């Protein structure tokens, strides 16, 4: 999926900031077409918007019709990069369907596939949505997955970082795991040989 910014960059001569605002807030796109613009959401700081094939087609159509803000002296011309993106429409729709499945799987674990177990963030979201934030186990894709949560205090003792580990045995009989370890795990407070002198 291409970002909205990147897609707009493939429309020669437009005024990118005004065009972006028009696309997101104006009447160039229908409500359904605007719904084909998605937050990438790779992490909680990710503000990038991605454009789906239907929204991209509507934007390109508006460009060709001269409905987008243009720089002085420019008129719509060949937009080969945008056209090439639209040619990937079927592939993009499959990606969007997969993204939708994974989003729905958070609350409906029956949609989880074994390959999803390698996605630590997704599986953690599934556990939190269905079991809360603590340790526990769930059967996902027919496989028992165990979650272990351990807290590590900061040196000041005022905050806690959480180690989250998942363990499971795949359908091929291989033991697997994924985990995230907070920086607090290496603090003095969490090392018996170095934790002297810290406030309890």
Coordinates of N, CA, C and O in Angstrom, one line a residue:
X1 N 0.8 -1.2 0.0 CA 0.0 0.0 0.0 C 0.9 1.3 0.0 O 1.8 1.3 0.8
X2 N 0.5 2.2 -0.8 CA 1.3 3.5 -0.9 C 0.6 4.5 0.1 O -0.6 4.5 0.3
X3 N 1.4 5.3 0.6 CA 0.9 6.4 1.4 C 0.2 7.4 0.6 O 0.4 7.5 -0.6
X4 N -0.8 8.1 1.2 CA -1.5 9.1 0.5 C -0.5 10.2 -0.1 O -0.6 10.6 -1.2
X5 N 0.4 10.5 0.8 CA 1.4 11.6 0.4 C 2.2 11.1 -0.8 O 2.4 11.9 -1.8
X6 N 2.6 9.8 -0.9 CA 3.4 9.3 -2.0 C 2.6 9.2 -3.2 O 3.0 9.5 -4.3
X7 N 1.3 8.8 -3.1 CA 0.4 8.8 -4.3 C 0.2 10.1 -4.9 O 0.3 10.3 -6.1
X8 N 0.0 11.1 -4.0 CA -0.3 12.5 -4.5 C 1.0 13.0 -5.2 O 0.9 13.8 -6.1
X9 N 2.2 12.6 -4.7 CA 3.4 13.0 -5.4 C 3.5 12.6 -6.8 O 4.3 13.1 -7.6
X10 N 2.7 11.6 -7.2 CA 2.7 11.0 -8.5 C 1.8 11.8 -9.4 O 1.6 11.3 -10.6
X11 N 1.2 12.8 -9.0 CA 0.3 13.6 -9.8 C 1.0 15.0 -10.1 O 1.0 15.9 -9.3
X12 N 1.6 15.1 -11.3 CA 2.4 16.2 -11.6 C 1.6 17.5 -11.6 O 0.5 17.6 -12.1
X13 N 2.2 18.5 -10.9 CA 1.7 19.9 -10.9 C 0.7 20.2 -9.9 O 0.3 21.4 -9.7
X14 N 0.3 19.3 -9.0 CA -0.7 19.6 -8.0 C -0.1 20.4 -6.9 O 1.1 20.4 -6.7
X15 N -0.9 21.1 -6.1 CA -0.5 21.7 -4.9 C -0.7 20.7 -3.8 O -1.9 20.4 -3.4
X16 N 0.3 20.0 -3.3 CA 0.1 18.8 -2.4 C -0.6 19.1 -1.1 O -1.5 18.2 -0.8
X17 N -0.4 20.1 -0.5 CA -1.0 20.4 0.8 C -2.5 20.7 0.6 O -3.4 20.1 1.3
X18 N -2.8 21.5 -0.3 CA -4.2 21.8 -0.6 C -5.0 20.6 -1.1 O -6.1 20.4 -0.8
X19 N -4.3 19.8 -2.0 CA -4.9 18.6 -2.5 C -5.2 17.6 -1.4 O -6.3 17.0 -1.4
X20 N -4.2 17.4 -0.5 CA -4.4 16.5 0.6 C -5.6 16.9 1.4 O -6.5 16.1 1.8
X21 N -5.7 18.2 1.7 CA -6.9 18.7 2.5 C -8.2 18.5 1.8 O -9.2 18.1 2.4
X22 N -8.2 18.7 0.5 CA -9.4 18.6 -0.3 C -9.8 17.1 -0.4 O -11.0 16.8 -0.2
X23 N -8.8 16.2 -0.5 CA -9.1 14.8 -0.5 C -9.7 14.3 0.8 O -10.7 13.5 0.8
X24 N -9.2 14.8 1.9 CA -9.6 14.3 3.2 C -10.8 15.0 3.7 O -11.6 14.4 4.5
X25 N -11.0 16.2 3.3 CA -12.1 17.0 3.9 C -13.1 17.6 2.9 O -14.2 18.0 3.3
X26 N -12.8 17.6 1.6 CA -13.7 18.2 0.6 C -14.6 17.1 0.0 O -14.9 16.1 0.6
X27 N -15.2 17.5 -1.2 CA -16.2 16.7 -1.8 C -15.6 16.0 -3.0 O -16.4 15.5 -3.9
X28 N -14.3 15.9 -3.2 CA -13.7 15.2 -4.3 C -14.0 13.7 -4.3 O -14.2 13.1 -5.3
X29 N -14.0 13.2 -3.1 CA -14.3 11.8 -2.9 C -15.6 11.6 -2.2 O -16.0 12.4 -1.4
X30 N -16.3 10.5 -2.6 CA -17.5 10.1 -1.9 C -17.2 9.6 -0.5 O -16.0 9.3 -0.2
X31 N -18.2 9.4 0.3 CA -17.9 8.9 1.7 C -17.3 7.5 1.6 O -16.4 7.1 2.3
X32 N -17.8 6.7 0.6 CA -17.3 5.3 0.4 C -15.8 5.3 -0.1 O -15.0 4.5 0.4
X33 N -15.6 6.3 -1.0 CA -14.2 6.4 -1.5 C -13.2 6.8 -0.4 O -12.1 6.4 -0.3
X34 N -13.7 7.8 0.4 CA -12.8 8.3 1.5 C -12.5 7.2 2.5 O -11.5 7.2 3.1
X35 N -13.5 6.3 2.6 CA -13.3 5.2 3.6 C -12.2 4.2 3.1 O -11.8 3.3 3.8
X36 N -11.8 4.4 1.8 CA -10.7 3.5 1.3 C -9.3 4.2 1.6 O -8.3 3.8 1.0
X37 N -9.3 5.1 2.4 CA -8.0 5.7 2.9 C -7.9 5.2 4.4 O -8.8 5.4 5.2
X38 N -6.7 4.6 4.7 CA -6.6 3.9 5.9 C -5.4 4.4 6.7 O -4.4 4.8 6.1
X39 N -5.5 4.4 8.0 CA -4.3 4.6 8.9 C -3.4 3.4 8.8 O -3.9 2.3 9.0
X40 N -2.1 3.6 8.6 CA -1.2 2.5 8.5 C -1.1 1.8 9.9 O -1.0 0.6 10.0
X41 N -1.0 2.6 10.9 CA -1.1 2.1 12.3 C -0.1 1.0 12.6 O -0.4 -0.1 13.2
X42 N 1.2 1.2 12.3 CA 2.2 0.2 12.6 C 2.6 0.3 14.1 O 3.0 -0.7 14.7
X43 N 2.4 1.5 14.7 CA 2.6 1.6 16.1 C 1.8 2.9 16.5 O 1.2 3.6 15.6
X44 N 1.7 3.2 17.8 CA 0.8 4.3 18.2 C 1.3 5.6 17.8 O 0.6 6.6 17.9
X45 N 2.5 5.7 17.3 CA 3.0 7.0 16.8 C 2.9 7.2 15.3 O 3.2 8.2 14.7
X46 N 2.4 6.1 14.6 CA 2.3 6.1 13.2 C 1.1 6.9 12.7 O 0.0 6.4 12.9
X47 N 1.3 8.0 12.0 CA 0.2 8.8 11.6 C 0.0 8.8 10.1 O -0.7 9.5 9.5
X48 N 0.8 7.9 9.4 CA 0.7 7.8 7.9 C -0.6 7.2 7.5 O -1.1 6.3 8.0
X49 N -1.1 7.9 6.4 CA -2.4 7.4 5.8 C -2.0 6.7 4.5 O -1.2 7.1 3.7
X50 N -2.7 5.5 4.3 CA -2.4 4.8 3.0 C -3.7 4.8 2.2 O -4.8 4.9 2.7
X51 N -3.5 4.8 0.9 CA -4.6 5.0 0.0 C -4.9 3.7 -0.7 O -4.0 3.0 -1.3
X52 N -6.2 3.3 -0.7 CA -6.6 2.0 -1.3 C -6.9 2.3 -2.8 O -6.9 3.4 -3.3
X53 N -7.2 1.2 -3.5 CA -7.4 1.4 -5.0 C -8.6 2.2 -5.4 O -8.5 2.9 -6.4
X54 N -9.7 2.1 -4.6 CA -10.9 2.9 -5.0 C -10.7 4.4 -4.8 O -11.1 5.2 -5.6
X55 N -10.1 4.7 -3.6 CA -9.8 6.1 -3.4 C -8.8 6.6 -4.4 O -8.9 7.8 -4.9
X56 N -7.8 5.8 -4.7 CA -6.7 6.2 -5.7 C -7.4 6.5 -7.0 O -7.0 7.5 -7.7
X57 N -8.3 5.6 -7.4 CA -8.9 5.8 -8.7 C -9.7 7.1 -8.8 O -9.7 7.9 -9.8
X58 N -10.4 7.4 -7.7 CA -11.2 8.6 -7.6 C -10.4 9.9 -7.6 O -10.7 10.9 -8.3
X59 N -9.2 9.8 -6.9 CA -8.3 11.0 -6.9 C -7.7 11.2 -8.3 O -7.6 12.3 -8.8
X60 N -7.3 10.1 -9.0 CA -6.8 10.2 -10.3 C -7.8 10.8 -11.3 O -7.5 11.6 -12.1
X61 N -9.0 10.3 -11.2 CA -10.1 10.8 -12.0 C -10.3 12.3 -11.8 O -10.5 13.1 -12.8
X62 N -10.3 12.8 -10.5 CA -10.4 14.2 -10.2 C -9.3 15.0 -10.8 O -9.4 16.1 -11.3
X63 N -8.1 14.4 -10.7 CA -6.9 15.1 -11.3 C -7.0 15.3 -12.8 O -6.8 16.4 -13.3
X64 N -7.4 14.2 -13.5 CA -7.6 14.3 -15.0 C -8.7 15.3 -15.4 O -8.6 15.9 -16.4
X65 N -9.7 15.4 -14.5 CA -10.8 16.3 -14.8 C -10.5 17.8 -14.4 O -11.3 18.6 -14.6
X66 N -9.3 18.0 -13.8 CA -8.9 19.3 -13.4 C -9.6 19.8 -12.2 O -9.7 21.0 -11.9
X67 N -10.0 18.9 -11.3 CA -10.7 19.3 -10.1 C -9.8 19.4 -8.8 O -10.2 19.6 -7.7
X68 N -8.5 19.2 -9.0 CA -7.5 19.3 -7.9 C -6.7 20.6 -8.0 O -6.5 21.1 -9.1
X69 N -6.4 21.2 -6.9 CA -5.6 22.5 -6.9 C -4.3 22.3 -7.6 O -3.5 21.4 -7.3
X70 N -4.0 23.1 -8.6 CA -2.8 23.0 -9.4 C -1.9 24.2 -9.2 O -2.4 25.3 -8.9
X71 N -0.6 24.0 -9.3 CA 0.4 25.1 -9.3 C 0.2 26.0 -10.5 O -0.3 25.5 -11.5
X72 N 0.5 27.3 -10.3 CA 0.4 28.2 -11.4 C 1.1 27.7 -12.7 O 2.3 27.3 -12.6
X73 N 0.4 27.7 -13.8 CA 1.0 27.4 -15.1 C 1.0 25.9 -15.4 O 1.4 25.5 -16.4
X74 N 0.4 25.1 -14.5 CA 0.4 23.6 -14.7 C -1.0 23.2 -15.0 O -2.0 23.7 -14.5
X75 N -1.1 22.2 -15.8 CA -2.4 21.5 -16.1 C -2.2 20.0 -16.0 O -1.0 19.5 -16.0
X76 N -3.2 19.2 -15.8 CA -3.1 17.8 -15.6 C -2.4 17.2 -16.9 O -2.6 17.6 -18.0
X77 N -1.5 16.2 -16.6 CA -0.7 15.6 -17.6 C -0.6 14.1 -17.3 O -1.3 13.6 -16.5
X78 N 0.3 13.4 -18.0 CA 0.4 12.0 -17.7 C 0.9 11.7 -16.3 O 1.8 12.4 -15.8
X79 N 0.2 10.8 -15.6 CA 0.5 10.5 -14.3 C 0.8 9.0 -14.2 O 0.0 8.2 -13.7
X80 N 1.9 8.6 -14.8 CA 2.2 7.2 -15.0 C 2.4 6.4 -13.6 O 2.0 5.3 -13.5
X81 N 2.9 7.1 -12.6 CA 3.1 6.4 -11.3 C 1.8 6.1 -10.7 O 1.6 5.0 -10.1
X82 N 0.8 7.0 -10.8 CA -0.5 6.8 -10.3 C -1.2 5.7 -11.0 O -1.9 4.8 -10.5
X83 N -1.1 5.7 -12.4 CA -1.7 4.7 -13.2 C -1.2 3.3 -12.9 O -1.9 2.3 -12.8
X84 N 0.1 3.3 -12.6 CA 0.8 2.0 -12.3 C 0.2 1.4 -11.0 O 0.1 0.2 -10.8
X85 N 0.0 2.3 -10.1 CA -0.5 1.9 -8.8 C -1.9 1.3 -8.9 O -2.3 0.3 -8.3
X86 N -2.7 1.9 -9.8 CA -4.1 1.4 -10.0 C -4.1 0.0 -10.6 O -5.0 -0.8 -10.4
X87 N -3.0 -0.3 -11.4 CA -2.9 -1.6 -12.0 C -2.7 -2.7 -11.0 O -2.9 -3.9 -11.3
X88 N -2.3 -2.3 -9.8 CA -2.2 -3.3 -8.7 C -3.4 -3.5 -7.9 O -3.4 -4.0 -6.8
X89 N -4.6 -3.0 -8.4 CA -5.8 -3.0 -7.7 C -6.2 -4.3 -7.0 O -6.5 -4.4 -5.9
X90 N -6.1 -5.4 -7.8 CA -6.5 -6.7 -7.3 C -5.6 -7.1 -6.1 O -6.0 -7.6 -5.1
X91 N -4.3 -6.9 -6.3 CA -3.3 -7.2 -5.2 C -3.6 -6.4 -3.9 O -3.6 -6.9 -2.8
X92 N -3.9 -5.1 -4.2 CA -4.2 -4.2 -3.0 C -5.5 -4.6 -2.3 O -5.5 -4.6 -1.1
X93 N -6.5 -5.1 -3.0 CA -7.7 -5.5 -2.4 C -7.5 -6.7 -1.6 O -8.1 -6.9 -0.5
X94 N -6.6 -7.6 -2.0 CA -6.3 -8.8 -1.2 C -5.6 -8.4 0.1 O -5.8 -9.0 1.1
X95 N -4.7 -7.4 0.0 CA -4.0 -6.9 1.1 C -5.0 -6.3 2.1 O -4.8 -6.6 3.3
X96 N -5.9 -5.6 1.6 CA -6.9 -5.0 2.5 C -7.8 -6.0 3.2 O -8.2 -5.9 4.3
X97 N -8.2 -7.1 2.4 CA -9.0 -8.1 3.0 C -8.2 -8.8 4.1 O -8.8 -9.2 5.1
X98 N -6.9 -9.0 3.9 CA -6.1 -9.7 4.9 C -6.0 -8.8 6.1 O -6.0 -9.2 7.3
X99 N -5.8 -7.5 5.9 CA -5.7 -6.5 7.0 C -7.0 -6.5 7.8 O -7.0 -6.5 9.0
X100 N -8.2 -6.6 7.1 CA -9.5 -6.6 7.8 C -9.6 -7.9 8.6 O -10.1 -7.8 9.7
X101 N -9.2 -9.0 8.0 CA -9.3 -10.3 8.8 C -8.5 -10.2 10.1 O -9.0 -10.6 11.2
X102 N -7.3 -9.7 10.0 CA -6.4 -9.6 11.2 C -7.0 -8.6 12.2 O -7.0 -8.9 13.4
X103 N -7.6 -7.6 11.8 CA -8.3 -6.6 12.7 C -9.5 -7.3 13.4 O -9.7 -7.1 14.6
X104 N -10.3 -8.0 12.6 CA -11.4 -8.7 13.2 C -11.0 -9.8 14.1 O -11.7 -10.1 15.1
X105 N -9.8 -10.4 13.9 CA -9.4 -11.6 14.7 C -9.1 -11.2 16.1 O -9.1 -12.0 17.0
X106 N -8.8 -9.9 16.3 CA -8.5 -9.5 17.7 C -9.7 -9.8 18.6 O -9.5 -10.3 19.7
X107 N -10.9 -9.6 18.2 CA -12.1 -9.9 19.0 C -12.7 -11.3 18.6 O -13.6 -11.8 19.3
X108 N -12.3 -11.8 17.5 CA -12.8 -13.1 17.0 C -11.6 -14.0 16.8 O -11.2 -14.2 15.6
X109 N -11.1 -14.6 17.8 CA -9.8 -15.5 17.7 C -10.0 -16.6 16.7 O -8.9 -17.2 16.3
X110 N -11.2 -17.0 16.4 CA -11.3 -18.1 15.4 C -10.8 -17.8 14.0 O -10.5 -18.7 13.2
X111 N -10.5 -16.5 13.8 CA -10.0 -16.0 12.5 C -8.5 -16.1 12.5 O -7.9 -15.9 11.4
X112 N -7.9 -16.4 13.6 CA -6.4 -16.4 13.7 C -5.9 -17.6 12.9 O -6.4 -18.7 13.0
X113 N -4.8 -17.4 12.1 CA -4.1 -18.5 11.4 C -2.8 -18.8 12.1 O -2.3 -18.0 12.9
X114 N -2.3 -20.0 11.9 CA -1.0 -20.3 12.6 C 0.1 -19.3 12.2 O 0.9 -19.0 13.1
X115 N 0.1 -18.9 11.0 CA 1.2 -17.9 10.6 C 1.1 -16.6 11.4 O 2.1 -15.9 11.6
X116 N -0.1 -16.3 11.9 CA -0.3 -15.1 12.7 C 0.4 -15.1 14.1 O 0.7 -14.1 14.7
X117 N 0.7 -16.3 14.5 CA 1.3 -16.5 15.8 C 2.7 -15.8 15.9 O 3.2 -15.5 17.0
X118 N 3.3 -15.6 14.8 CA 4.6 -14.9 14.7 C 4.5 -13.4 14.9 O 5.5 -12.7 15.0
X119 N 3.3 -12.9 14.8 CA 3.1 -11.5 14.9 C 2.8 -11.2 16.4 O 1.7 -11.3 16.9
X120 N 3.8 -10.8 17.1 CA 3.7 -10.6 18.6 C 2.7 -9.6 18.9 O 1.9 -9.8 19.8
X121 N 2.7 -8.5 18.2 CA 1.7 -7.4 18.5 C 0.3 -7.9 18.3 O -0.6 -7.6 19.2
X122 N 0.0 -8.6 17.3 CA -1.3 -9.1 17.0 C -1.8 -10.0 18.1 O -2.9 -9.9 18.6
X123 N -0.9 -11.0 18.4 CA -1.3 -12.0 19.4 C -1.5 -11.4 20.8 O -2.4 -11.7 21.5
X124 N -0.7 -10.4 21.1 CA -0.9 -9.7 22.4 C -2.2 -9.0 22.4 O -2.9 -9.0 23.4
X125 N -2.6 -8.4 21.3 CA -3.9 -7.7 21.2 C -5.0 -8.7 21.4 O -6.0 -8.4 22.0
X126 N -4.9 -9.9 20.8 CA -5.9 -10.9 20.9 C -6.1 -11.3 22.4 O -7.2 -11.4 22.9
X127 N -4.9 -11.6 23.1 CA -5.0 -12.0 24.5 C -5.6 -10.9 25.3 O -6.5 -11.1 26.2
X128 N -5.2 -9.6 25.1 CA -5.7 -8.5 25.9 C -7.2 -8.4 25.7 O -8.0 -8.2 26.7
X129 N -7.7 -8.5 24.5 CA -9.1 -8.3 24.1 C -9.9 -9.4 24.7 O -11.1 -9.2 25.1
X130 N -9.4 -10.6 24.8 CA -10.2 -11.7 25.2 C -9.9 -12.2 26.7 O -10.8 -12.9 27.2
X131 N -8.7 -11.9 27.2 CA -8.4 -12.4 28.5 C -7.9 -11.4 29.5 O -7.6 -11.7 30.7
X132 N -7.7 -10.1 29.1 CA -7.1 -9.1 29.9 C -5.6 -9.0 29.7 O -5.1 -9.6 28.8
X133 N -5.0 -8.3 30.6 CA -3.6 -8.0 30.5 C -2.6 -9.0 31.1 O -1.4 -8.9 30.9
X134 N -3.1 -9.9 31.9 CA -2.2 -10.8 32.6 C -1.7 -12.0 31.8 O -2.0 -12.2 30.6
X135 N -1.1 -12.9 32.6 CA -0.6 -14.2 32.0 C -1.8 -15.1 31.8 O -2.9 -14.9 32.3
X136 N -1.6 -16.1 30.9 CA -2.7 -17.0 30.6 C -2.4 -17.8 29.4 O -1.3 -17.8 28.8
X137 N -3.4 -18.6 28.9 CA -3.3 -19.4 27.7 C -4.6 -19.3 26.9 O -5.7 -19.2 27.4
X138 N -4.4 -19.5 25.6 CA -5.5 -19.5 24.7 C -5.2 -20.6 23.6 O -4.0 -20.8 23.3
X139 N -6.3 -21.1 23.0 CA -6.1 -22.0 21.8 C -6.3 -21.1 20.6 O -7.5 -20.6 20.4
X140 N -5.3 -20.9 19.8 CA -5.4 -20.1 18.6 C -5.0 -21.0 17.4 O -3.9 -21.6 17.5
X141 N -5.8 -21.0 16.4 CA -5.5 -21.8 15.2 C -5.3 -23.3 15.6 O -4.4 -24.0 15.0
X142 N -6.0 -23.7 16.6 CA -5.9 -25.1 17.1 C -4.6 -25.4 17.9 O -4.3 -26.6 18.2
X143 N -3.9 -24.4 18.3 CA -2.6 -24.5 19.0 C -2.7 -23.8 20.4 O -3.2 -22.6 20.4
X144 N -2.3 -24.4 21.4 CA -2.3 -23.8 22.7 C -1.1 -22.8 22.8 O 0.0 -23.2 22.6
X145 N -1.4 -21.6 23.1 CA -0.4 -20.5 23.2 C -0.5 -20.0 24.6 O -1.5 -19.6 25.2
X146 N 0.7 -20.0 25.3 CA 0.8 -19.5 26.6 C 1.5 -18.2 26.7 O 2.5 -17.9 26.0
X147 N 0.9 -17.3 27.5 CA 1.4 -16.0 27.7 C 2.0 -15.8 29.1 O 1.3 -16.1 30.0
X148 N 3.2 -15.2 29.2 CA 3.7 -14.9 30.5 C 4.1 -13.5 30.6 O 4.7 -12.9 29.7
X149 N 3.6 -12.8 31.6 CA 3.8 -11.4 31.8 C 4.6 -11.2 33.1 O 4.2 -11.7 34.2
X150 N 5.7 -10.5 33.0 CA 6.6 -10.2 34.2 C 6.9 -8.7 34.3 O 7.3 -8.2 33.2
X151 N 6.7 -8.1 35.4 CA 6.9 -6.7 35.6 C 8.3 -6.4 36.1 O 8.8 -7.2 37.0
X152 N 8.9 -5.4 35.6 CA 10.3 -4.9 36.1 C 10.2 -3.5 36.5 O 9.8 -2.6 35.7
X153 N 10.5 -3.2 37.8 CA 10.4 -1.9 38.3 C 11.6 -1.0 37.7 O 12.7 -1.5 37.5
X154 N 11.3 0.3 37.6 CA 12.4 1.2 37.2 C 13.3 1.4 38.5 O 12.9 1.0 39.6
X155 N 14.5 2.0 38.3 CA 15.3 2.2 39.4 C 14.7 3.0 40.5 O 14.9 2.9 41.7
X156 N 13.9 4.0 40.1 CA 13.2 4.9 41.0 C 12.0 4.1 41.7 O 11.5 4.6 42.8
X157 N 11.6 3.1 41.1 CA 10.5 2.3 41.7 C 9.1 2.9 41.3 O 8.1 2.5 41.8
X158 N 9.1 4.0 40.5 CA 7.9 4.7 40.2 C 7.2 4.2 39.0 O 6.0 4.6 38.7
X159 N 7.8 3.4 38.2 CA 7.2 2.9 37.0 C 7.6 1.4 36.8 O 8.5 0.9 37.4
X160 N 6.9 0.8 35.9 CA 7.1 -0.6 35.7 C 7.1 -0.9 34.2 O 6.2 -0.4 33.4
X161 N 8.1 -1.7 33.7 CA 8.1 -2.2 32.3 C 7.7 -3.6 32.3 O 8.0 -4.4 33.3
X162 N 7.1 -4.1 31.3 CA 6.5 -5.4 31.2 C 7.2 -6.3 30.2 O 7.2 -5.9 29.0
X163 N 7.7 -7.4 30.6 CA 8.2 -8.5 29.7 C 7.0 -9.3 29.3 O 6.3 -9.8 30.2
X164 N 6.8 -9.5 28.0 CA 5.6 -10.3 27.5 C 6.2 -11.4 26.6 O 6.9 -11.1 25.6
X165 N 5.9 -12.7 27.0 CA 6.4 -13.8 26.2 C 5.3 -14.8 25.8 O 4.5 -15.0 26.7
X166 N 5.3 -15.2 24.6 CA 4.4 -16.2 24.1 C 5.2 -17.5 23.8 O 6.2 -17.4 23.1
X167 N 4.7 -18.6 24.2 CA 5.3 -19.9 23.8 C 4.2 -20.8 23.3 O 3.1 -20.9 23.7
X168 N 4.6 -21.6 22.2 CA 3.7 -22.5 21.6 C 4.5 -23.6 20.8 O 5.6 -23.4 20.5
X169 N 3.8 -24.7 20.5 CA 4.4 -25.7 19.7 C 3.6 -25.7 18.4 O 2.4 -25.9 18.4
X170 N 4.3 -25.5 17.3 CA 3.7 -25.4 16.0 C 3.2 -26.8 15.5 O 3.5 -27.8 16.1
X171 N 2.4 -26.7 14.5 CA 1.8 -28.0 13.9 C 2.9 -28.9 13.4 O 2.7 -30.1 13.1
X172 N 4.1 -28.3 13.2 CA 5.3 -29.1 12.7 C 6.0 -29.7 13.9 O 7.1 -30.4 13.7
X173 N 5.5 -29.5 15.1 CA 6.2 -30.1 16.3 C 7.3 -29.2 16.8 O 7.9 -29.6 17.9
X174 N 7.6 -28.1 16.2 CA 8.7 -27.2 16.7 C 8.2 -26.2 17.7 O 7.2 -25.6 17.6
X175 N 9.0 -26.1 18.8 CA 8.7 -25.2 19.9 C 9.1 -23.8 19.4 O 10.1 -23.6 18.8
X176 N 8.2 -22.8 19.6 CA 8.5 -21.4 19.2 C 8.1 -20.5 20.3 O 7.3 -20.8 21.2
X177 N 8.6 -19.3 20.2 CA 8.3 -18.2 21.2 C 8.5 -16.9 20.5 O 9.2 -16.7 19.5
X178 N 7.9 -15.9 21.1 CA 8.2 -14.5 20.8 C 8.1 -13.7 22.1 O 7.3 -14.1 23.0
X179 N 8.8 -12.6 22.2 CA 8.8 -11.9 23.4 C 9.3 -10.4 23.2 O 10.0 -10.1 22.2
X180 N 8.8 -9.6 24.1 CA 9.3 -8.2 24.2 C 9.9 -8.0 25.6 O 9.2 -8.5 26.6
X181 N 11.0 -7.4 25.7 CA 11.7 -7.2 27.0 C 11.9 -5.7 27.2 O 12.5 -5.1 26.4
X182 N 11.4 -5.2 28.3 CA 11.5 -3.7 28.5 C 12.9 -3.4 28.9 O 13.6 -4.2 29.5
X183 N 13.3 -2.1 28.7 CA 14.6 -1.7 29.2 C 14.8 -1.8 30.7 O 15.9 -2.0 31.1
X184 N 13.7 -1.7 31.4 CA 13.8 -1.8 32.9 C 14.4 -3.2 33.3 O 14.9 -3.3 34.5
X185 N 14.3 -4.2 32.5 CA 14.8 -5.5 32.9 C 16.3 -5.5 33.2 O 16.8 -6.3 34.0
X186 N 17.0 -4.5 32.6 CA 18.4 -4.5 32.9 C 18.8 -3.4 34.0 O 20.0 -3.2 34.2
X187 N 17.8 -2.9 34.6 CA 18.1 -1.9 35.7 C 18.7 -2.5 36.9 O 18.5 -3.7 37.1
X188 N 19.4 -1.7 37.7 CA 20.0 -2.2 38.9 C 18.9 -2.8 39.9 O 19.2 -3.8 40.5
X189 N 17.7 -2.2 39.9 CA 16.7 -2.7 40.8 C 16.3 -4.2 40.5 O 16.0 -4.9 41.4
X190 N 16.5 -4.6 39.3 CA 16.1 -5.9 38.9 C 17.3 -6.9 38.9 O 17.2 -8.0 38.4
X191 N 18.4 -6.5 39.4 CA 19.6 -7.3 39.4 C 20.0 -7.5 40.9 O 20.5 -6.5 41.5
X192 N 19.9 -8.6 41.5 CA 20.2 -8.8 42.9 C 21.6 -8.4 43.3 O 21.9 -8.1 44.5
X193 N 22.5 -8.5 42.3 CA 23.9 -8.1 42.7 C 24.2 -6.6 42.6 O 25.2 -6.1 43.0
X194 N 23.2 -5.8 42.1 CA 23.4 -4.4 41.9 C 22.3 -3.5 42.5 O 22.4 -2.3 42.4
X195 N 21.4 -4.1 43.2 CA 20.2 -3.3 43.6 C 20.3 -2.7 45.0 O 19.4 -2.2 45.6
X196 N 21.6 -2.7 45.5 CA 21.8 -2.1 46.9 C 21.6 -0.5 46.8 O 21.9 0.1 45.8
X197 N 21.1 0.0 47.9 CA 21.0 1.5 48.0 C 19.8 2.1 47.3 O 19.6 3.3 47.3
X198 N 18.9 1.3 46.7 CA 17.7 1.8 46.1 C 16.5 1.9 47.1 O 16.4 1.0 47.9
X199 N 15.7 2.9 46.9 CA 14.5 3.0 47.8 C 13.6 1.8 47.5 O 13.4 1.4 46.3
X200 N 13.0 1.2 48.5 CA 12.0 0.1 48.4 C 10.7 0.7 48.0 O 10.4 1.8 48.3

